[in-house]
PDB file of C-alpha atoms in Angstrom:
ATOM      1  CA  UNK A 146     -74.855  97.576  59.823  1.00  0.00           C
ATOM      2  CA  UNK A 147     -72.860  97.874  63.438  1.00  0.00           C
ATOM      3  CA  UNK A 148     -71.938  93.874  62.786  1.00  0.00           C
ATOM      4  CA  UNK A 149     -70.610  94.796  59.299  1.00  0.00           C
ATOM      5  CA  UNK A 150     -67.891  97.642  60.921  1.00  0.00           C
ATOM      6  CA  UNK A 151     -66.779  94.837  63.790  1.00  0.00           C
ATOM      7  CA  UNK A 152     -66.525  92.132  61.335  1.00  0.00           C
ATOM      8  CA  UNK A 153     -64.915  94.222  58.528  1.00  0.00           C
ATOM      9  CA  UNK A 154     -62.300  95.249  61.181  1.00  0.00           C
ATOM     10  CA  UNK A 155     -61.891  91.726  62.236  1.00  0.00           C
ATOM     11  CA  UNK A 156     -61.223  90.823  58.952  1.00  0.00           C
ATOM     12  CA  UNK A 157     -58.875  93.842  58.118  1.00  0.00           C
ATOM     13  CA  UNK A 158     -57.073  92.576  61.985  1.00  0.00           C
ATOM     14  CA  UNK A 159     -56.844  88.868  60.867  1.00  0.00           C
ATOM     15  CA  UNK A 160     -55.484  90.081  57.078  1.00  0.00           C
ATOM     16  CA  UNK A 161     -52.749  92.418  58.292  1.00  0.00           C
ATOM     17  CA  UNK A 162     -51.705  90.201  60.697  1.00  0.00           C
ATOM     18  CA  UNK A 163     -51.181  87.586  57.774  1.00  0.00           C
ATOM     19  CA  UNK A 164     -49.413  90.244  55.728  1.00  0.00           C
ATOM     20  CA  UNK A 165     -46.754  90.710  58.262  1.00  0.00           C
ATOM     21  CA  UNK A 166     -45.756  87.253  58.354  1.00  0.00           C
ATOM     22  CA  UNK A 167     -46.255  86.640  54.798  1.00  0.00           C
ATOM     23  CA  UNK A 168     -44.474  89.850  53.515  1.00  0.00           C
ATOM     24  CA  UNK A 169     -41.415  88.555  56.278  1.00  0.00           C
ATOM     25  CA  UNK A 170     -41.218  85.190  54.554  1.00  0.00           C
ATOM     26  CA  UNK A 171     -41.603  86.618  51.470  1.00  0.00           C
ATOM     27  CA  UNK A 172     -38.837  89.480  51.959  1.00  0.00           C
ATOM     28  CA  UNK A 173     -36.578  86.977  52.535  1.00  0.00           C
ATOM     29  CA  UNK A 174     -37.222  85.218  49.102  1.00  0.00           C
ATOM     30  CA  UNK A 175     -37.855  88.137  47.297  1.00  0.00           C
ATOM     31  CA  UNK A 176     -36.221  91.079  48.607  1.00  0.00           C
ATOM     32  CA  UNK A 177     -38.371  93.705  49.402  1.00  0.00           C
ATOM     33  CA  UNK A 178     -40.060  93.548  46.128  1.00  0.00           C
ATOM     34  CA  UNK A 179     -41.288  90.474  47.909  1.00  0.00           C
ATOM     35  CA  UNK A 180     -43.023  92.882  50.216  1.00  0.00           C
ATOM     36  CA  UNK A 181     -44.683  94.540  47.282  1.00  0.00           C
ATOM     37  CA  UNK A 182     -45.834  91.487  46.062  1.00  0.00           C
ATOM     38  CA  UNK A 183     -47.545  90.446  49.691  1.00  0.00           C
ATOM     39  CA  UNK A 184     -49.105  93.858  49.637  1.00  0.00           C
ATOM     40  CA  UNK A 185     -51.094  93.869  46.090  1.00  0.00           C
ATOM     41  CA  UNK A 186     -51.988  90.335  47.054  1.00  0.00           C
ATOM     42  CA  UNK A 187     -53.561  91.472  50.350  1.00  0.00           C
ATOM     43  CA  UNK A 188     -55.806  94.379  48.744  1.00  0.00           C
ATOM     44  CA  UNK A 189     -56.585  92.722  45.858  1.00  0.00           C
ATOM     45  CA  UNK A 190     -58.066  89.756  48.465  1.00  0.00           C
ATOM     46  CA  UNK A 191     -59.253  92.522  51.054  1.00  0.00           C
ATOM     47  CA  UNK A 192     -61.217  94.598  49.372  1.00  0.00           C
ATOM     48  CA  UNK A 193     -63.896  91.553  47.904  1.00  0.00           C
ATOM     49  CA  UNK A 194     -63.414  90.412  51.541  1.00  0.00           C
ATOM     50  CA  UNK A 195     -65.128  94.292  52.799  1.00  0.00           C
ATOM     51  CA  UNK A 196     -68.005  93.786  49.793  1.00  0.00           C
ATOM     52  CA  UNK A 197     -69.096  90.191  50.614  1.00  0.00           C
ATOM     53  CA  UNK A 198     -69.520  91.544  54.403  1.00  0.00           C
ATOM     54  CA  UNK A 199     -72.182  94.289  53.315  1.00  0.00           C
ATOM     55  CA  UNK A 200     -74.855  91.164  52.166  1.00  0.00           C
ATOM     56  CA  UNK A 201     -75.593  89.950  55.193  1.00  0.00           C
ATOM     57  CA  UNK A 202     -75.637  93.319  56.819  1.00  0.00           C
ATOM     58  CA  UNK A 203     -78.056  94.754  54.252  1.00  0.00           C
ATOM     59  CA  UNK A 204     -80.049  91.600  54.377  1.00  0.00           C
ATOM     60  CA  UNK A 205     -81.547  90.121  57.097  1.00  0.00           C
ATOM     61  CA  UNK A 206     -82.604  86.737  55.783  1.00  0.00           C
ATOM     62  CA  UNK A 207     -81.425  83.262  57.186  1.00  0.00           C
ATOM     63  CA  UNK A 208     -79.791  82.494  53.649  1.00  0.00           C
ATOM     64  CA  UNK A 209     -77.559  86.120  53.330  1.00  0.00           C
ATOM     65  CA  UNK A 210     -74.690  84.397  54.576  1.00  0.00           C
ATOM     66  CA  UNK A 211     -74.635  81.818  52.096  1.00  0.00           C
ATOM     67  CA  UNK A 212     -75.324  84.292  49.836  1.00  0.00           C
ATOM     68  CA  UNK A 213     -72.571  86.221  50.911  1.00  0.00           C
ATOM     69  CA  UNK A 214     -69.921  83.659  50.873  1.00  0.00           C
ATOM     70  CA  UNK A 215     -70.544  82.938  47.229  1.00  0.00           C
ATOM     71  CA  UNK A 216     -70.623  86.820  46.384  1.00  0.00           C
ATOM     72  CA  UNK A 217     -67.294  86.764  48.136  1.00  0.00           C
ATOM     73  CA  UNK A 218     -65.813  83.743  45.908  1.00  0.00           C
ATOM     74  CA  UNK A 219     -66.875  85.576  42.782  1.00  0.00           C
ATOM     75  CA  UNK A 220     -65.890  89.015  43.845  1.00  0.00           C
ATOM     76  CA  UNK A 221     -62.705  87.637  44.653  1.00  0.00           C
ATOM     77  CA  UNK A 222     -62.072  85.713  41.494  1.00  0.00           C
ATOM     78  CA  UNK A 223     -62.386  88.770  39.514  1.00  0.00           C
ATOM     79  CA  UNK A 224     -60.812  91.387  41.975  1.00  0.00           C
ATOM     80  CA  UNK A 225     -57.637  88.048  41.579  1.00  0.00           C
ATOM     81  CA  UNK A 226     -58.040  87.830  37.818  1.00  0.00           C
ATOM     82  CA  UNK A 227     -57.770  91.280  37.074  1.00  0.00           C
ATOM     83  CA  UNK A 228     -55.056  92.007  39.593  1.00  0.00           C
ATOM     84  CA  UNK A 229     -53.270  89.735  37.776  1.00  0.00           C
ATOM     85  CA  UNK A 230     -53.486  91.481  34.599  1.00  0.00           C
ATOM     86  CA  UNK A 231     -53.160  94.888  36.341  1.00  0.00           C
ATOM     87  CA  UNK A 232     -49.471  93.849  38.530  1.00  0.00           C
ATOM     88  CA  UNK A 233     -48.422  92.005  35.238  1.00  0.00           C
ATOM     89  CA  UNK A 234     -48.967  95.155  33.001  1.00  0.00           C
ATOM     90  CA  UNK A 235     -47.654  97.983  35.528  1.00  0.00           C
ATOM     91  CA  UNK A 236     -45.033  95.782  37.102  1.00  0.00           C
ATOM     92  CA  UNK A 237     -43.931  92.700  34.940  1.00  0.00           C
ATOM     93  CA  UNK A 238     -40.189  92.884  36.648  1.00  0.00           C
ATOM     94  CA  UNK A 239     -41.635  91.370  39.260  1.00  0.00           C
ATOM     95  CA  UNK A 240     -42.663  88.252  37.132  1.00  0.00           C
ATOM     96  CA  UNK A 241     -46.143  86.657  37.425  1.00  0.00           C
ATOM     97  CA  UNK A 242     -45.363  83.386  39.233  1.00  0.00           C
ATOM     98  CA  UNK A 243     -44.265  84.265  42.739  1.00  0.00           C
ATOM     99  CA  UNK A 244     -47.878  87.152  42.293  1.00  0.00           C
ATOM    100  CA  UNK A 245     -49.759  83.913  42.056  1.00  0.00           C
ATOM    101  CA  UNK A 246     -48.603  81.848  44.362  1.00  0.00           C
ATOM    102  CA  UNK A 247     -48.753  84.555  47.029  1.00  0.00           C
ATOM    103  CA  UNK A 248     -52.790  85.598  45.351  1.00  0.00           C
ATOM    104  CA  UNK A 249     -53.420  81.966  45.873  1.00  0.00           C
ATOM    105  CA  UNK A 250     -52.183  81.977  49.592  1.00  0.00           C
ATOM    106  CA  UNK A 251     -54.288  85.159  50.672  1.00  0.00           C
ATOM    107  CA  UNK A 252     -57.225  84.091  48.664  1.00  0.00           C
ATOM    108  CA  UNK A 253     -57.560  81.169  50.280  1.00  0.00           C
ATOM    109  CA  UNK A 254     -56.764  82.730  54.364  1.00  0.00           C
ATOM    110  CA  UNK A 255     -59.056  85.844  53.300  1.00  0.00           C
ATOM    111  CA  UNK A 256     -61.733  83.117  52.140  1.00  0.00           C
ATOM    112  CA  UNK A 257     -61.382  81.048  55.424  1.00  0.00           C
ATOM    113  CA  UNK A 258     -61.293  84.372  57.468  1.00  0.00           C
ATOM    114  CA  UNK A 259     -64.327  85.859  55.909  1.00  0.00           C
ATOM    115  CA  UNK A 260     -66.292  81.860  56.276  1.00  0.00           C
ATOM    116  CA  UNK A 261     -65.598  82.282  59.577  1.00  0.00           C
ATOM    117  CA  UNK A 262     -67.171  85.399  60.504  1.00  0.00           C
ATOM    118  CA  UNK A 263     -69.889  84.894  58.563  1.00  0.00           C
ATOM    119  CA  UNK A 264     -70.724  81.376  60.067  1.00  0.00           C
ATOM    120  CA  UNK A 265     -70.116  83.732  63.738  1.00  0.00           C
ATOM    121  CA  UNK A 266     -72.616  85.976  62.464  1.00  0.00           C
ATOM    122  CA  UNK A 267     -75.288  83.204  61.505  1.00  0.00           C
ATOM    123  CA  UNK A 268     -74.391  81.484  64.842  1.00  0.00           C
ATOM    124  CA  UNK A 269     -75.541  84.575  66.987  1.00  0.00           C
ATOM    125  CA  UNK A 270     -78.140  85.601  65.256  1.00  0.00           C
ATOM    126  CA  UNK A 271     -79.569  82.134  66.083  1.00  0.00           C
ATOM    127  CA  UNK A 272     -78.925  82.255  69.602  1.00  0.00           C
ATOM    128  CA  UNK A 273     -79.866  85.641  70.020  1.00  0.00           C
TER     129      UNK A 273
END
């Protein structure tokens, strides 16, 4: 599980750095509610990323990284669908369109970062 904590902290750090950049842009476009939009998007995409990183940490099979990418995509899609519904229900004043655009951005960034970390882990295990 040691590699899980390292990868999870790297994913968290990368996503927080992206959130600062996206939050600044969104604040300029939408005011303080833009920071809220990006914060919701961050949480909705970060939690499934953490969960997907558990798969290769627990299962040491060669296909574990591929399974983790697939699990991550499915979890992230499910979290995004539920997140859109919940945020639209709790905060209808934010408007669904800007939230969906920020969510798509965070989805792509988190998927790219998670895939990079998983491929990196496979390369490190193959070299060892």
